[in-house]
mmCIF file of C-alpha atoms and ligand atoms in Angstrom:
data_model
loop_
_atom_site.group_PDB
_atom_site.id
_atom_site.type_symbol
_atom_site.label_atom_id
_atom_site.label_comp_id
_atom_site.label_asym_id
_atom_site.label_seq_id
_atom_site.Cartn_x
_atom_site.Cartn_y
_atom_site.Cartn_z
ATOM 1 C CA MET A 1 102.328 82.684 77.614
ATOM 2 C CA LEU A 2 99.969 85.796 77.685
ATOM 3 C CA GLU A 3 97.809 83.529 80.820
ATOM 4 C CA ALA A 4 100.947 82.890 82.658
ATOM 5 C CA ALA A 5 101.940 86.893 82.525
ATOM 6 C CA ALA A 6 98.191 87.442 83.563
ATOM 7 C CA VAL A 7 98.638 85.472 86.055
ATOM 8 C CA LEU A 8 101.826 86.407 87.525
ATOM 9 C CA HIS A 9 101.588 89.821 87.113
ATOM 10 C CA ASP A 10 100.981 90.989 90.437
ATOM 11 C CA VAL A 11 103.231 88.190 92.215
ATOM 12 C CA GLY A 12 105.556 91.173 92.984
ATOM 13 C CA TYR A 13 103.020 92.503 95.542
ATOM 14 C CA SER A 14 104.315 89.579 98.046
ATOM 15 C CA PRO A 15 105.174 89.979 100.604
ATOM 16 C CA ASP A 16 107.532 87.305 101.290
ATOM 17 C CA LEU A 17 109.338 88.945 97.365
ATOM 18 C CA ALA A 18 109.021 92.517 97.586
ATOM 19 C CA LYS A 19 112.485 93.931 98.142
ATOM 20 C CA THR A 20 111.857 97.604 95.984
ATOM 21 C CA GLY A 21 108.094 97.739 96.785
ATOM 22 C CA PHE A 22 107.795 97.905 93.462
ATOM 23 C CA HIS A 23 106.238 95.787 92.498
ATOM 24 C CA PRO A 24 106.386 94.505 88.680
ATOM 25 C CA LEU A 25 110.065 94.817 89.374
ATOM 26 C CA ASP A 26 109.890 92.791 92.320
ATOM 27 C CA GLY A 27 108.004 90.279 90.719
ATOM 28 C CA ALA A 28 110.248 90.683 87.369
ATOM 29 C CA ARG A 29 113.293 89.861 89.442
ATOM 30 C CA TYR A 30 111.604 87.188 91.214
ATOM 31 C CA LEU A 31 110.741 85.124 88.541
ATOM 32 C CA ARG A 32 113.657 86.189 86.885
ATOM 33 C CA ASP A 33 116.135 85.101 89.025
ATOM 34 C CA THR A 34 114.044 82.119 91.239
ATOM 35 C CA VAL A 35 111.575 80.531 88.608
ATOM 36 C CA GLY A 36 114.287 80.779 85.692
ATOM 37 C CA GLY A 37 110.967 81.971 84.071
ATOM 38 C CA ASP A 38 110.255 82.259 79.880
ATOM 39 C CA PRO A 39 111.724 86.040 79.136
ATOM 40 C CA ARG A 40 108.965 86.296 77.503
ATOM 41 C CA VAL A 41 106.590 86.595 80.964
ATOM 42 C CA VAL A 42 109.269 87.532 82.596
ATOM 43 C CA GLY A 43 108.476 90.817 80.866
ATOM 44 C CA LEU A 44 104.997 91.235 80.706
ATOM 45 C CA VAL A 45 105.300 91.013 84.158
ATOM 46 C CA ALA A 46 108.183 93.861 84.054
ATOM 47 C CA HIS A 47 105.773 96.327 81.953
ATOM 48 C CA HIS A 48 102.797 95.978 82.553
ATOM 49 C CA SER A 49 99.620 98.929 82.812
ATOM 50 C CA CYS A 50 102.249 101.556 81.946
ATOM 51 C CA ALA A 51 104.757 100.376 84.517
ATOM 52 C CA TRP A 52 107.357 102.965 83.625
ATOM 53 C CA MET A 53 105.884 106.188 84.055
ATOM 54 C CA GLU A 54 104.665 103.855 88.380
ATOM 55 C CA ALA A 55 109.064 102.823 87.982
ATOM 56 C CA GLU A 56 110.095 106.566 86.386
ATOM 57 C CA ALA A 57 107.495 107.550 89.786
ATOM 58 C CA ARG A 58 109.970 105.844 92.430
ATOM 59 C CA GLY A 59 113.595 106.708 90.714
ATOM 60 C CA LEU A 60 113.617 103.117 89.652
ATOM 61 C CA ARG A 61 113.085 104.003 85.285
ATOM 62 C CA GLU A 62 116.247 103.211 84.227
ATOM 63 C CA GLU A 63 117.158 100.662 86.482
ATOM 64 C CA LEU A 64 113.548 98.247 85.329
ATOM 65 C CA GLU A 65 114.363 99.848 81.445
ATOM 66 C CA ALA A 66 118.179 97.750 82.110
ATOM 67 C CA GLU A 67 117.369 94.697 83.106
ATOM 68 C CA PHE A 68 114.081 94.220 81.001
ATOM 69 C CA PRO A 69 113.919 94.202 78.086
ATOM 70 C CA ARG A 70 109.989 95.898 77.006
ATOM 71 C CA PRO A 71 108.131 93.205 75.232
ATOM 72 C CA PRO A 72 106.106 94.183 72.039
ATOM 73 C CA ALA A 73 104.068 96.903 72.373
ATOM 74 C CA SER A 74 100.387 94.375 71.752
ATOM 75 C CA LEU A 75 102.188 91.224 74.311
ATOM 76 C CA ILE A 76 101.543 94.867 77.016
ATOM 77 C CA ASP A 77 98.641 96.070 76.016
ATOM 78 C CA ALA A 78 96.720 92.381 76.320
ATOM 79 C CA VAL A 79 98.160 91.757 79.688
ATOM 80 C CA THR A 80 97.048 95.858 80.320
ATOM 81 C CA TYR A 81 93.584 94.660 79.667
ATOM 82 C CA CYS A 82 93.042 92.010 81.405
ATOM 83 C CA ASP A 83 94.255 93.747 84.291
ATOM 84 C CA MET A 84 92.486 97.044 84.215
ATOM 85 C CA ASN A 85 89.309 94.660 83.520
ATOM 86 C CA THR A 86 89.560 92.907 86.868
ATOM 87 C CA THR A 87 89.285 93.978 90.145
ATOM 88 C CA PRO A 88 91.872 93.041 93.253
ATOM 89 C CA ASP A 89 88.662 90.240 94.091
ATOM 90 C CA GLY A 90 89.064 89.213 90.478
ATOM 91 C CA THR A 91 85.533 90.137 89.638
ATOM 92 C CA PRO A 92 84.923 91.801 85.896
ATOM 93 C CA THR A 93 85.513 95.474 85.773
ATOM 94 C CA ASN A 94 86.514 98.629 82.675
ATOM 95 C CA PRO A 95 89.246 100.778 82.599
ATOM 96 C CA VAL A 96 87.264 103.816 83.939
ATOM 97 C CA ASP A 97 85.942 101.554 87.013
ATOM 98 C CA ARG A 98 89.863 100.281 87.111
ATOM 99 C CA VAL A 99 91.866 103.581 87.302
ATOM 100 C CA ASN A 100 88.940 105.149 89.766
ATOM 101 C CA GLU A 101 89.060 102.565 92.172
ATOM 102 C CA ILE A 102 92.753 102.396 92.463
ATOM 103 C CA ALA A 103 93.043 106.404 92.493
ATOM 104 C CA GLY A 104 90.562 106.308 95.521
ATOM 105 C CA ARG A 105 92.278 102.566 96.728
ATOM 106 C CA TYR A 106 95.283 104.335 96.817
ATOM 107 C CA GLY A 107 94.317 107.926 97.079
ATOM 108 C CA PRO A 108 94.376 110.975 94.664
ATOM 109 C CA ASP A 109 97.793 112.155 96.812
ATOM 110 C CA SER A 110 99.540 109.020 97.204
ATOM 111 C CA LEU A 111 102.680 107.705 94.945
ATOM 112 C CA ILE A 112 100.526 105.533 93.385
ATOM 113 C CA GLY A 113 97.174 107.485 92.219
ATOM 114 C CA THR A 114 98.872 110.036 91.322
ATOM 115 C CA PHE A 115 101.044 107.457 89.074
ATOM 116 C CA ILE A 116 97.819 106.581 88.378
ATOM 117 C CA ARG A 117 96.047 109.175 86.814
ATOM 118 C CA ARG A 118 99.207 109.890 84.970
ATOM 119 C CA ALA A 119 99.179 106.442 83.460
ATOM 120 C CA GLU A 120 95.505 106.314 82.370
ATOM 121 C CA PRO A 121 94.877 108.543 79.165
ATOM 122 C CA GLU A 122 97.424 105.512 77.672
ATOM 123 C CA ILE A 123 95.719 102.155 80.407
ATOM 124 C CA LEU A 124 92.873 103.618 77.937
ATOM 125 C CA ALA A 125 94.637 103.371 74.556
ATOM 126 C CA SER A 126 96.188 100.488 75.212
ATOM 127 C CA THR A 127 92.953 98.191 76.317
ATOM 128 C CA ALA A 128 90.978 100.616 73.539
ATOM 129 C CA ARG A 129 93.944 98.584 71.186
ATOM 130 C CA VAL A 130 92.886 94.821 72.155
ATOM 131 C CA LEU A 131 89.234 95.722 71.346
ATOM 132 C CA GLU A 132 89.950 97.072 68.778
ATOM 133 C CA ARG A 133 92.944 94.233 67.956
ATOM 134 C CA LEU A 134 89.349 92.176 68.626
ATOM 135 C CA ALA A 135 86.825 93.350 66.789
ATOM 136 C CA ALA A 136 89.269 92.843 63.895
ATOM 137 C CA ALA A 137 90.235 89.336 64.325
ATOM 138 C CA ALA A 138 86.498 88.625 64.346
ATOM 139 C CA ARG A 139 85.480 89.758 60.756
HETATM 140 FE FE1 FE2 B 201 99.896 95.061 89.500
#
């Protein structure tokens, strides 16, 4: 399930299914309505990488939260970890560089640039929690 969510999390960027321009919502609606995807995977796509903060900036938070209940935080953390440790072309990276790359790509004053800086502390905390869980599991 996590692998599926990690692979599909940005499907909402596809021009063929983009409706609102907010990719977590567009992707989750596509997976729910067209594909009939597992609700757990759909929920993770809807809520990956602090999507609620970008939804708020776009005036879509209520819509997002009403349609897609938030999955357990540990699962959102896991998908966010994957997202933030991989560049858009699939190269491994780290969360600090990834946030900087996003802010640089969209521009610091853009909606995405502002969102990602606001989300940065939570993104770093989320990815740190995954590392803590991995370390605890290895003990
Ligand atoms: Fe995304």
